[in-house]
Short mmCIF file of C-alpha atoms in Angstrom, two decimals:
data_model
loop_
_atom_site.label_atom_id
_atom_site.label_comp_id
_atom_site.label_asym_id
_atom_site.label_seq_id
_atom_site.Cartn_x
_atom_site.Cartn_y
_atom_site.Cartn_z
CA MET A 142 -21.83 10.56 1.20
CA ASN A 143 -19.46 11.27 -2.00
CA GLU A 144 -20.03 10.54 -5.74
CA VAL A 145 -17.96 7.15 -5.64
CA ALA A 146 -19.68 5.75 -2.24
CA SER A 147 -23.25 5.99 -3.83
CA ALA A 148 -22.36 4.41 -7.21
CA SER A 149 -19.71 1.66 -6.03
CA ALA A 150 -21.21 -1.77 -6.11
CA PHE A 151 -18.67 -4.08 -4.90
CA ASP A 152 -16.50 -4.94 -1.69
CA PHE A 153 -12.82 -3.58 -2.32
CA ALA A 154 -10.03 -3.34 -0.16
CA ASP A 155 -7.47 -0.45 0.06
CA SER A 156 -3.82 -2.27 0.37
CA HIS A 157 -2.09 1.21 1.28
CA VAL A 158 -3.48 4.35 2.83
CA HIS A 159 -1.64 6.97 5.23
CA LEU A 160 -4.46 7.68 7.44
CA ALA A 161 -1.98 8.76 9.97
CA SER A 162 -1.14 11.64 7.94
CA GLU A 163 -1.38 15.21 8.51
CA ALA A 164 -3.72 15.44 5.95
CA PHE A 165 -6.54 13.81 7.48
CA ALA A 166 -6.10 14.66 11.12
CA ASP A 167 -9.13 16.69 11.27
CA ASP A 168 -11.62 14.25 9.63
CA VAL A 169 -9.80 11.02 9.20
CA GLU A 170 -13.50 9.12 11.11
CA ALA A 171 -15.17 10.69 8.15
CA ILE A 172 -13.07 9.40 5.66
CA ILE A 173 -12.89 5.92 7.12
CA GLU A 174 -16.94 6.11 6.90
CA ARG A 175 -17.03 7.45 3.35
CA ALA A 176 -14.86 4.20 2.60
CA ARG A 177 -17.12 2.16 4.44
CA ALA A 178 -20.33 3.22 2.72
CA ALA A 179 -18.33 3.01 -0.71
CA GLY A 180 -17.33 -1.22 0.03
CA ALA A 181 -14.17 -0.65 1.98
CA ARG A 182 -13.66 -4.19 3.63
CA ALA A 183 -9.96 -3.72 4.53
CA LEU A 184 -8.25 -0.30 4.83
CA VAL A 185 -4.20 -1.22 5.70
CA CYS A 186 -3.29 1.88 7.32
CA ILE A 187 0.71 2.81 6.62
CA GLY A 188 2.90 3.88 9.54
CA GLU A 189 6.05 4.97 7.53
CA SER A 190 7.78 5.88 10.83
CA PRO A 191 7.49 4.66 14.52
CA ALA A 192 5.27 8.36 15.47
CA ALA A 193 3.06 7.28 12.41
CA ALA A 194 2.52 3.84 13.40
CA ALA A 195 1.78 4.64 16.41
CA ARG A 196 -1.33 7.11 15.16
CA ALA A 197 -2.11 4.17 12.90
CA ARG A 198 -2.62 1.65 15.82
CA ALA A 199 -5.10 4.07 17.55
CA ILE A 200 -6.74 4.44 14.19
CA ALA A 201 -6.94 0.63 13.73
CA ALA A 202 -7.87 0.34 17.22
CA ARG A 203 -11.02 2.23 17.01
CA HIS A 204 -12.10 0.13 13.42
CA PRO A 205 -11.33 -3.41 14.30
CA SER A 206 -12.10 -5.53 11.75
CA LEU A 207 -11.50 -2.63 8.73
CA VAL A 208 -8.56 -0.81 9.42
CA PHE A 209 -5.01 -2.55 10.00
CA HIS A 210 -1.85 -0.73 10.48
CA THR A 211 2.15 -1.30 9.56
CA CYS A 212 4.96 0.19 10.86
CA GLY A 213 8.67 0.75 9.20
CA VAL A 214 10.73 4.10 7.96
CA HIS A 215 10.52 5.38 4.77
CA PRO A 216 13.97 5.76 2.43
CA HIS A 217 12.98 10.00 2.58
CA ASP A 218 13.77 9.42 6.26
CA ALA A 219 16.49 6.66 6.11
CA ALA A 220 19.00 8.85 7.30
CA ALA A 221 17.80 9.11 10.59
CA TRP A 222 17.37 5.29 10.98
CA ASP A 223 19.03 3.88 14.52
CA ASP A 224 19.74 0.19 14.36
CA VAL A 225 18.54 -0.10 17.86
CA ARG A 226 15.95 2.45 18.28
CA ASP A 227 13.82 1.98 15.34
CA ALA A 228 14.26 -2.08 15.54
CA GLU A 229 12.30 -2.19 18.83
CA ALA A 230 9.92 0.10 17.52
CA VAL A 231 9.08 -2.20 14.92
CA ARG A 232 9.41 -5.45 17.09
CA GLU A 233 6.93 -3.29 19.48
CA ALA A 234 4.72 -2.71 16.44
CA VAL A 235 4.53 -6.35 15.69
CA THR A 236 3.71 -7.44 19.24
CA LEU A 237 0.88 -5.05 18.91
CA GLY A 238 -0.52 -5.95 15.85
CA ALA A 239 1.12 -4.55 13.08
CA VAL A 240 0.52 -6.75 9.98
CA ALA A 241 3.69 -5.71 7.82
CA VAL A 242 7.00 -3.81 7.96
CA GLY A 243 7.04 -0.74 6.12
CA GLU A 244 6.57 1.86 4.19
CA CYS A 245 10.76 1.36 3.75
CA GLY A 246 12.69 0.87 0.38
CA LEU A 247 14.65 2.90 -2.17
CA ASP A 248 13.99 6.37 -3.54
CA TYR A 249 17.02 7.92 -6.06
CA HIS A 250 14.33 10.31 -7.54
CA TYR A 251 14.29 12.66 -4.63
CA ASP A 252 17.55 11.07 -2.95
CA HIS A 253 16.45 12.91 0.65
CA SER A 254 18.61 10.66 2.26
CA PRO A 255 21.94 9.47 0.77
CA ARG A 256 21.51 6.21 -1.40
CA ALA A 257 24.12 3.91 0.64
CA THR A 258 21.87 4.64 3.93
CA GLN A 259 18.37 4.02 2.23
CA ARG A 260 20.09 0.69 1.35
CA GLN A 261 21.16 -0.23 4.77
CA ALA A 262 17.69 1.11 6.44
CA LEU A 263 16.22 -1.33 3.79
CA ASP A 264 18.54 -4.10 4.54
CA ALA A 265 17.77 -3.88 8.33
CA GLN A 266 14.11 -3.58 8.05
CA LEU A 267 14.27 -6.96 5.47
CA ARG A 268 15.97 -8.37 7.81
CA LEU A 269 13.48 -7.72 10.82
CA ALA A 270 10.88 -8.76 8.44
CA ALA A 271 12.42 -12.47 8.26
CA GLU A 272 12.85 -12.37 11.89
CA LEU A 273 9.10 -11.50 12.64
CA ASP A 274 7.58 -13.26 9.93
CA ARG A 275 6.26 -10.02 8.33
CA PRO A 276 5.89 -8.87 4.44
CA ILE A 277 7.34 -6.09 3.46
CA VAL A 278 5.42 -2.95 1.81
CA LEU A 279 8.01 -1.64 -0.84
CA HIS A 280 8.42 2.02 -2.09
CA THR A 281 10.96 1.93 -5.00
CA ARG A 282 11.62 4.52 -7.23
CA GLU A 283 14.22 5.17 -10.33
CA ALA A 284 16.18 2.56 -8.17
CA GLU A 285 15.58 -0.74 -10.33
CA ASP A 286 19.20 -1.93 -10.09
CA ASP A 287 19.46 -2.12 -6.59
CA THR A 288 15.90 -2.95 -5.88
CA ARG A 289 16.53 -6.11 -8.29
CA ASP A 290 19.28 -7.11 -5.70
CA MET A 291 17.12 -6.59 -2.85
CA LEU A 292 14.41 -8.91 -4.13
CA ARG A 293 17.19 -11.81 -4.73
CA ASP A 294 18.19 -11.16 -1.21
CA ALA A 295 14.53 -11.25 0.00
CA GLN A 296 13.74 -14.44 -1.61
CA ALA A 297 16.82 -16.08 -0.32
CA ALA A 298 15.91 -15.04 3.36
CA GLY A 299 12.01 -16.17 2.38
CA VAL A 300 10.65 -12.34 3.06
CA ARG A 301 7.78 -11.68 0.89
CA GLY A 302 6.80 -8.43 0.00
CA VAL A 303 4.87 -6.04 -2.50
CA LEU A 304 5.69 -3.31 -5.12
CA HIS A 305 3.14 -0.72 -4.10
CA CYS A 306 2.16 1.93 -6.33
CA PHE A 307 4.15 0.42 -9.27
CA THR A 308 4.87 2.66 -11.74
CA GLY A 309 8.46 0.93 -12.89
CA THR A 310 9.42 -1.23 -15.75
CA PRO A 311 8.08 -4.42 -16.67
CA GLY A 312 11.24 -6.11 -15.87
CA LEU A 313 11.25 -4.91 -12.36
CA ALA A 314 7.67 -6.15 -11.65
CA GLU A 315 8.87 -9.67 -13.47
CA ALA A 316 11.40 -9.71 -10.66
CA GLY A 317 9.33 -9.23 -8.28
CA LEU A 318 6.98 -11.94 -9.36
CA ALA A 319 9.84 -14.00 -9.72
CA ALA A 320 10.62 -13.61 -6.18
CA GLY A 321 6.92 -14.60 -4.92
CA TRP A 322 5.96 -10.50 -4.48
CA HIS A 323 2.72 -8.90 -4.95
CA VAL A 324 2.19 -5.82 -7.11
CA SER A 325 0.01 -3.17 -6.30
CA PHE A 326 -1.64 -0.63 -8.30
CA SER A 327 -3.08 2.88 -7.63
CA GLY A 328 -4.99 6.14 -9.10
CA ILE A 329 -1.73 6.92 -11.04
CA ILE A 330 -3.28 3.90 -14.15
CA THR A 331 -6.26 6.47 -14.50
CA PHE A 332 -3.93 9.22 -15.56
CA ARG A 333 -4.27 10.42 -19.62
CA ASN A 334 -0.36 9.86 -19.02
CA TRP A 335 -0.38 6.14 -17.99
CA THR A 336 0.13 4.30 -20.99
CA ASP A 337 1.47 0.85 -20.42
CA GLU A 338 -1.61 -1.34 -20.53
CA THR A 339 0.33 -4.25 -20.85
CA LEU A 340 2.20 -4.03 -17.43
CA LEU A 341 -1.60 -3.70 -15.88
CA ARG A 342 -1.97 -7.41 -17.83
CA LEU A 343 1.75 -8.99 -16.71
CA VAL A 344 0.60 -9.19 -13.18
CA PRO A 345 -1.12 -12.44 -12.21
CA ASP A 346 -4.36 -12.23 -10.69
CA ASP A 347 -3.30 -14.00 -6.98
CA ARG A 348 -0.15 -11.54 -7.17
CA LEU A 349 -2.61 -8.01 -7.48
CA LEU A 350 -3.28 -5.37 -5.49
CA VAL A 351 -4.95 -2.11 -5.44
CA GLU A 352 -4.37 1.02 -3.42
CA SER A 353 -4.80 4.55 -2.66
CA ASP A 354 -1.63 6.07 -1.40
CA ALA A 355 -3.94 8.16 0.31
CA PRO A 356 -4.10 11.52 0.16
CA TYR A 357 -1.37 11.40 -2.82
CA LEU A 358 -2.31 10.52 -6.53
CA ALA A 359 -6.10 10.82 -6.65
CA PRO A 360 -7.68 9.06 -9.80
CA VAL A 361 -9.44 10.87 -12.47
CA PRO A 362 -12.04 12.64 -12.23
CA TYR A 363 -10.52 13.89 -8.82
CA ARG A 364 -6.80 14.53 -9.81
CA GLY A 365 -4.95 17.23 -7.24
CA LYS A 366 -7.61 16.68 -5.01
CA ARG A 367 -6.83 15.02 -1.50
CA ASN A 368 -7.12 11.34 -2.70
CA GLU A 369 -9.19 8.80 -0.34
CA SER A 370 -9.97 4.98 0.13
CA SER A 371 -13.85 6.05 -1.27
CA TRP A 372 -11.94 6.51 -4.54
CA VAL A 373 -10.30 3.35 -5.18
CA PRO A 374 -12.98 1.66 -7.39
CA LEU A 375 -12.29 4.48 -9.64
CA THR A 376 -8.83 2.40 -10.07
CA VAL A 377 -10.07 -0.77 -9.89
CA ARG A 378 -12.77 0.06 -12.84
CA ARG A 379 -9.84 1.11 -15.00
CA LEU A 380 -7.85 -1.92 -14.34
CA ALA A 381 -11.01 -4.09 -14.61
CA GLU A 382 -11.11 -2.58 -17.91
CA VAL A 383 -7.87 -3.12 -19.08
CA ARG A 384 -7.52 -6.65 -18.11
CA GLY A 385 -11.03 -7.68 -19.53
CA ILE A 386 -13.17 -9.08 -16.36
CA ALA A 387 -16.06 -7.20 -14.35
CA ALA A 388 -14.57 -4.73 -11.94
CA GLY A 389 -16.79 -6.44 -9.04
CA ASP A 390 -14.78 -10.02 -10.04
CA LEU A 391 -11.44 -7.91 -9.82
CA ALA A 392 -12.46 -6.23 -6.79
CA ALA A 393 -12.97 -9.84 -5.03
CA ILE A 394 -9.86 -10.70 -6.59
CA THR A 395 -7.92 -7.87 -4.87
CA LEU A 396 -9.89 -7.74 -1.57
CA ARG A 397 -8.85 -11.88 -0.70
CA ASN A 398 -5.51 -10.85 -1.94
CA THR A 399 -4.99 -8.20 0.58
CA ARG A 400 -6.38 -10.45 3.24
CA ARG A 401 -3.95 -13.45 2.34
CA PHE A 402 -0.94 -11.26 2.09
CA PHE A 403 -1.54 -9.33 5.29
CA ALA A 404 -3.09 -12.28 7.02
CA LEU A 405 -6.10 -10.44 7.70
CA PRO A 406 -8.93 -11.87 9.22
CA SER A 407 -11.97 -12.54 7.63
CA ASP A 408 -14.96 -10.17 6.92
CA ASP A 409 -17.36 -9.83 9.70
CA ALA A 410 -20.13 -7.65 8.30
CA SER A 411 -22.16 -6.78 11.24
CA ALA A 412 -18.72 -5.34 12.70
CA LEU A 413 -18.50 -3.68 9.30
CA ARG A 414 -21.94 -2.13 9.04
CA SER A 415 -22.19 1.82 9.19
CA PRO A 416 -23.89 3.00 12.32
CA ALA A 417 -25.88 4.61 9.97
CA THR A 418 -27.41 1.89 8.26
CA SER A 419 -27.78 -0.94 10.36
#
């Protein structure tokens, strides 16, 4: 068991983890068991492409009541979006249990896909979210104006979502909250160069989520290593410290929010108990 798993004293959710990533190809079961031992009671495995979504679904099938999956197309791959093929892939994924559409969005930092194409792919996935009555998991980086426009469109269409791994401005967070969305924070908030504590207090309790975004963005003191869900308690503790509440209370709030946002079933402690400890 890793250090965090042995030290954690509360249950928590990881609202965004890439368990289907090639980075976990050799030891995903061990990663999940460490998360379970650390107190994880819900892991939302992101399918950022139809292929990743299929792998995520298979992982979730092996861990019912703990791992859940999504399906979408990441903005980096928006240039390959096909209105027929990819839309049908998302629809099929939802029939097979996908709890959200995404990860999708806008990334104007890397511009791996043309910006107009990113917007078209995102618009298509917003329409799917409305059609399928699923929330959106949104990636946004250096695309504030277009993200604000998207939030207005989403609100008009009745689409709810989460601004995942949020590092934007307070104004963008407020726009998301005004549209009825959630905001999620990752291990970035533990980094020495994170100084915006006001932003960490801005999000109301009932709109707050936490995530690992693993295998990326490991929190301090593991920064630079391959991230994993069992380290989410470090992010919880930092966020709780800034917000002035007990870490266990914040973990309970964000676990409850994760279940409500993604419409996840309630915890079944007997189903979640590790075979090693049952």
